[in-house]
Amino acid sequence: MIAMPVAAEGPDEFDMRLVKVFFENKTQLNSLASHLDIWEVHQEEGYVVARVHPAELERLQNMGLKVQQFPQMTHRLYLNWLMMPGQTGGIPGFACYRTVEETYRDLANLAAAYPHLATWKDIGDSWTRMMTAGARGYDLYALTITSQKRPGPKPKLFIIAAIHAREYATAELVARFAETLVQGYGNDPEATWLLDYFEVHVVPQANPDGRKQAEQGQLWRKN
């Protein structure tokens, strides 16, 4: 098992609100789009749906913009981030998706269990880890999968997942893909052929700093 540093905590995400912000022209719309987390744009009706922090909400109102809040919709949205009954792992409310730490642990263990097929390698530091001289943030890892029975060079497939932090499915998808290839080698003819003749490189968490923010309920997208 690999001990991972804990990413920095962000603001109280459960204090965020979903709102309609009305605009009068394209210049106003472009200004809103430059700094708000916009979910929908309704050009004809003249408003956007955005997720804002209370300080942003106050600033929008001080600018004289019309803002309409959706308290019931906001409440329903954040119910998703509560741990489900009996949930012991995975992202709160989304047990089918592994956290950064769980993904790293499982793929490291996969490489340890199948050293003739998989290698787990530290390939660098996350942005936060670089900016804090290793005090916070994460290492970046890649899993290399290929059979040692046939020498290379072999054509390479390079997969980067979880670039957008709040898009949970991609990291889980590539982790399961890697597990299917490794665990299927020698049993599944397609997995065997792929690893005999190709080399697969998987970066399962390209943006672990942002992903950890998203796992805390922030719907974070970037680093």
Coordinates of C-alpha atoms in Angstrom, one line a residue:
M1 CA 0.0 0.0 0.0
I2 CA 1.2 3.5 -0.8
A3 CA 0.8 6.3 1.7
M4 CA -0.4 9.4 -0.1
P5 CA -0.2 13.0 1.1
V6 CA -3.5 14.7 1.7
A7 CA -4.6 17.4 -0.8
A8 CA -5.5 20.8 0.5
E9 CA -9.1 21.4 1.5
G10 CA -11.1 24.0 -0.3
P11 CA -13.9 26.3 0.9
D12 CA -17.1 24.9 2.3
E13 CA -18.5 23.4 -0.8
F14 CA -21.9 22.7 0.7
D15 CA -22.3 26.5 1.0
M16 CA -22.4 26.8 -2.8
R17 CA -25.7 27.7 -4.6
L18 CA -27.2 27.2 -8.0
V19 CA -28.5 30.5 -9.4
K20 CA -29.9 32.1 -12.5
V21 CA -27.9 35.2 -13.5
F22 CA -29.5 37.5 -16.0
F23 CA -27.5 39.4 -18.6
E24 CA -28.4 42.2 -21.1
N25 CA -25.9 41.7 -23.9
K26 CA -23.1 39.5 -25.2
T27 CA -20.5 41.6 -23.4
Q28 CA -22.1 40.9 -20.1
L29 CA -22.4 37.2 -20.9
N30 CA -18.7 37.0 -21.8
S31 CA -17.8 38.7 -18.6
L32 CA -19.9 36.2 -16.6
A33 CA -18.4 33.3 -18.5
S34 CA -14.9 34.4 -17.7
H35 CA -15.2 33.9 -13.9
L36 CA -18.3 31.9 -13.1
D37 CA -18.8 28.1 -13.1
I38 CA -21.6 28.2 -15.7
W39 CA -23.7 25.1 -16.3
E40 CA -26.2 26.4 -18.8
V41 CA -26.6 29.3 -21.2
H42 CA -30.0 30.5 -22.3
Q43 CA -29.3 33.1 -25.0
E44 CA -32.9 33.9 -25.9
E45 CA -34.1 34.1 -22.3
G46 CA -31.0 36.1 -21.3
Y47 CA -29.7 34.2 -18.4
V48 CA -27.1 31.6 -17.3
V49 CA -27.4 28.9 -14.7
A50 CA -24.2 29.0 -12.5
R51 CA -22.9 27.6 -9.3
V52 CA -21.6 30.4 -7.0
H53 CA -20.1 30.8 -3.6
P54 CA -21.9 33.3 -1.3
A55 CA -19.2 35.9 -1.8
E56 CA -19.7 35.6 -5.6
L57 CA -23.5 35.9 -5.1
E58 CA -23.0 39.1 -3.1
R59 CA -20.7 40.5 -5.7
L60 CA -23.2 39.8 -8.6
Q61 CA -25.9 41.5 -6.6
N62 CA -23.7 44.5 -5.8
M63 CA -23.1 44.8 -9.6
G64 CA -26.8 45.3 -10.0
L65 CA -27.4 42.0 -11.8
K66 CA -30.6 40.2 -11.4
V67 CA -30.0 36.9 -9.6
Q68 CA -32.5 34.2 -8.9
Q69 CA -31.6 31.4 -6.4
F70 CA -32.7 27.7 -6.5
P71 CA -32.6 26.5 -2.9
Q72 CA -34.4 23.3 -3.4
M73 CA -32.3 22.3 -6.4
T74 CA -29.2 23.2 -4.6
H75 CA -30.2 21.0 -1.6
R76 CA -31.0 18.1 -3.9
L77 CA -27.6 18.4 -5.7
Y78 CA -25.5 18.2 -2.5
L79 CA -27.5 15.3 -1.1
N80 CA -25.4 13.2 -3.6
W81 CA -22.2 13.8 -1.6
L82 CA -23.5 12.1 1.5
M83 CA -22.2 8.6 2.2
M84 CA -24.8 6.0 1.2
P85 CA -26.0 3.5 3.8
G86 CA -23.4 0.8 4.2
Q87 CA -20.9 2.6 2.0
T88 CA -17.3 1.9 3.1
G89 CA -15.3 2.9 0.1
G90 CA -15.4 5.0 -3.0
I91 CA -16.4 8.6 -3.5
P92 CA -19.2 9.7 -1.0
G93 CA -22.5 9.1 -2.8
F94 CA -20.8 7.4 -5.7
A95 CA -19.5 4.1 -4.3
C96 CA -18.8 2.7 -7.8
Y97 CA -16.0 5.2 -8.4
R98 CA -12.7 4.8 -6.5
T99 CA -11.0 7.7 -4.8
V100 CA -7.5 8.9 -5.8
E101 CA -6.0 6.9 -3.0
E102 CA -8.1 3.8 -3.7
T103 CA -7.1 3.9 -7.4
Y104 CA -3.4 4.2 -6.6
R105 CA -3.6 1.5 -4.0
D106 CA -5.4 -1.0 -6.3
L107 CA -3.2 -0.4 -9.3
A108 CA 0.0 -0.6 -7.2
N109 CA -1.3 -3.9 -5.8
L110 CA -2.1 -5.1 -9.3
A111 CA 1.5 -4.5 -10.4
A112 CA 2.9 -6.2 -7.3
A113 CA 0.7 -9.2 -7.9
Y114 CA 1.6 -9.5 -11.6
P115 CA 5.2 -8.2 -12.0
H116 CA 5.6 -10.1 -15.3
L117 CA 2.8 -8.0 -16.8
A118 CA 2.6 -4.7 -15.0
T119 CA 4.8 -1.9 -13.7
W120 CA 3.7 0.9 -11.4
K121 CA 5.9 4.0 -11.8
D122 CA 6.1 7.4 -10.3
I123 CA 6.3 9.8 -13.2
G124 CA 6.3 13.2 -11.5
D125 CA 4.5 15.5 -9.2
S126 CA 1.0 17.2 -9.3
W127 CA 0.8 20.9 -9.6
T128 CA 0.1 21.4 -5.9
R129 CA 2.9 19.1 -4.9
M130 CA 5.3 21.1 -7.1
M131 CA 4.1 24.4 -5.7
T132 CA 4.4 23.3 -2.1
A133 CA 7.8 21.5 -2.4
G134 CA 6.1 18.2 -1.6
A135 CA 4.2 19.4 1.5
R136 CA 0.8 18.8 -0.2
G137 CA -0.6 17.3 -3.3
Y138 CA 0.1 14.0 -5.0
D139 CA 2.7 12.0 -7.0
L140 CA 1.6 11.2 -10.5
Y141 CA 1.8 7.5 -11.5
A142 CA 1.6 5.5 -14.7
L143 CA 0.9 1.8 -15.0
T144 CA 2.7 0.0 -17.9
I145 CA 1.2 -3.3 -19.0
T146 CA 2.7 -5.7 -21.5
S147 CA 3.8 -9.4 -21.6
Q148 CA 7.5 -10.0 -21.0
K149 CA 7.3 -13.2 -23.1
R150 CA 7.6 -11.3 -26.3
P151 CA 10.4 -8.7 -26.5
G152 CA 9.8 -5.2 -27.9
P153 CA 9.7 -2.7 -29.3
K154 CA 6.0 -2.9 -29.5
P155 CA 3.3 -0.4 -30.6
K156 CA 2.2 1.7 -27.6
L157 CA -1.2 2.8 -26.4
F158 CA -1.0 5.8 -24.0
I159 CA -4.2 6.6 -22.0
I160 CA -4.6 9.7 -19.7
A161 CA -7.7 9.8 -17.5
A162 CA -9.3 12.2 -15.0
I163 CA -8.0 15.3 -16.6
H164 CA -11.3 17.0 -15.7
A165 CA -11.6 16.4 -12.0
R166 CA -15.4 16.2 -11.7
E167 CA -15.8 13.7 -14.5
Y168 CA -15.5 10.6 -12.3
A169 CA -16.0 7.8 -14.8
T170 CA -12.7 8.0 -16.8
A171 CA -10.4 7.0 -14.0
E172 CA -12.6 4.1 -13.0
L173 CA -12.9 3.1 -16.6
V174 CA -9.1 2.9 -17.3
A175 CA -8.5 1.2 -13.9
R176 CA -11.0 -1.5 -14.8
F177 CA -9.5 -1.8 -18.3
A178 CA -6.1 -2.3 -16.8
E179 CA -7.4 -4.9 -14.4
T180 CA -9.2 -6.7 -17.2
L181 CA -6.1 -6.9 -19.3
V182 CA -3.8 -8.1 -16.6
Q183 CA -6.2 -10.5 -14.9
G184 CA -7.4 -11.9 -18.2
Y185 CA -3.9 -12.6 -19.6
G186 CA -3.5 -16.3 -20.3
N187 CA -7.3 -16.9 -20.1
D188 CA -8.9 -14.3 -22.4
P189 CA -7.5 -14.6 -25.9
E190 CA -8.0 -10.9 -26.7
A191 CA -6.3 -9.7 -23.5
T192 CA -3.5 -12.2 -24.1
W193 CA -3.0 -11.0 -27.7
L194 CA -3.0 -7.3 -26.7
L195 CA -0.3 -7.7 -24.1
D196 CA 1.8 -10.0 -26.2
Y197 CA 1.9 -7.6 -29.1
F198 CA 1.3 -4.2 -27.6
E199 CA 2.4 -2.0 -24.7
V200 CA -0.3 -0.1 -22.7
H201 CA 0.6 2.9 -20.6
V202 CA -2.2 4.2 -18.3
V203 CA -2.1 7.5 -16.2
P204 CA -5.3 6.9 -14.2
Q205 CA -5.3 10.2 -12.3
A206 CA -3.9 13.0 -14.4
N207 CA -5.3 15.7 -12.1
P208 CA -5.3 14.2 -8.6
D209 CA -5.3 17.7 -6.8
G210 CA -8.5 18.7 -8.6
R211 CA -10.0 15.3 -8.4
K212 CA -9.6 15.3 -4.6
Q213 CA -11.5 18.6 -4.5
A214 CA -14.2 17.1 -6.6
E215 CA -14.4 14.0 -4.3
Q216 CA -15.1 16.4 -1.4
G217 CA -18.2 17.7 -3.3
Q218 CA -16.8 20.7 -5.1
L219 CA -17.5 19.7 -8.7
W220 CA -14.0 20.9 -9.4
R221 CA -13.0 20.8 -13.1
K222 CA -9.4 22.0 -13.4
N223 CA -6.2 21.6 -11.3

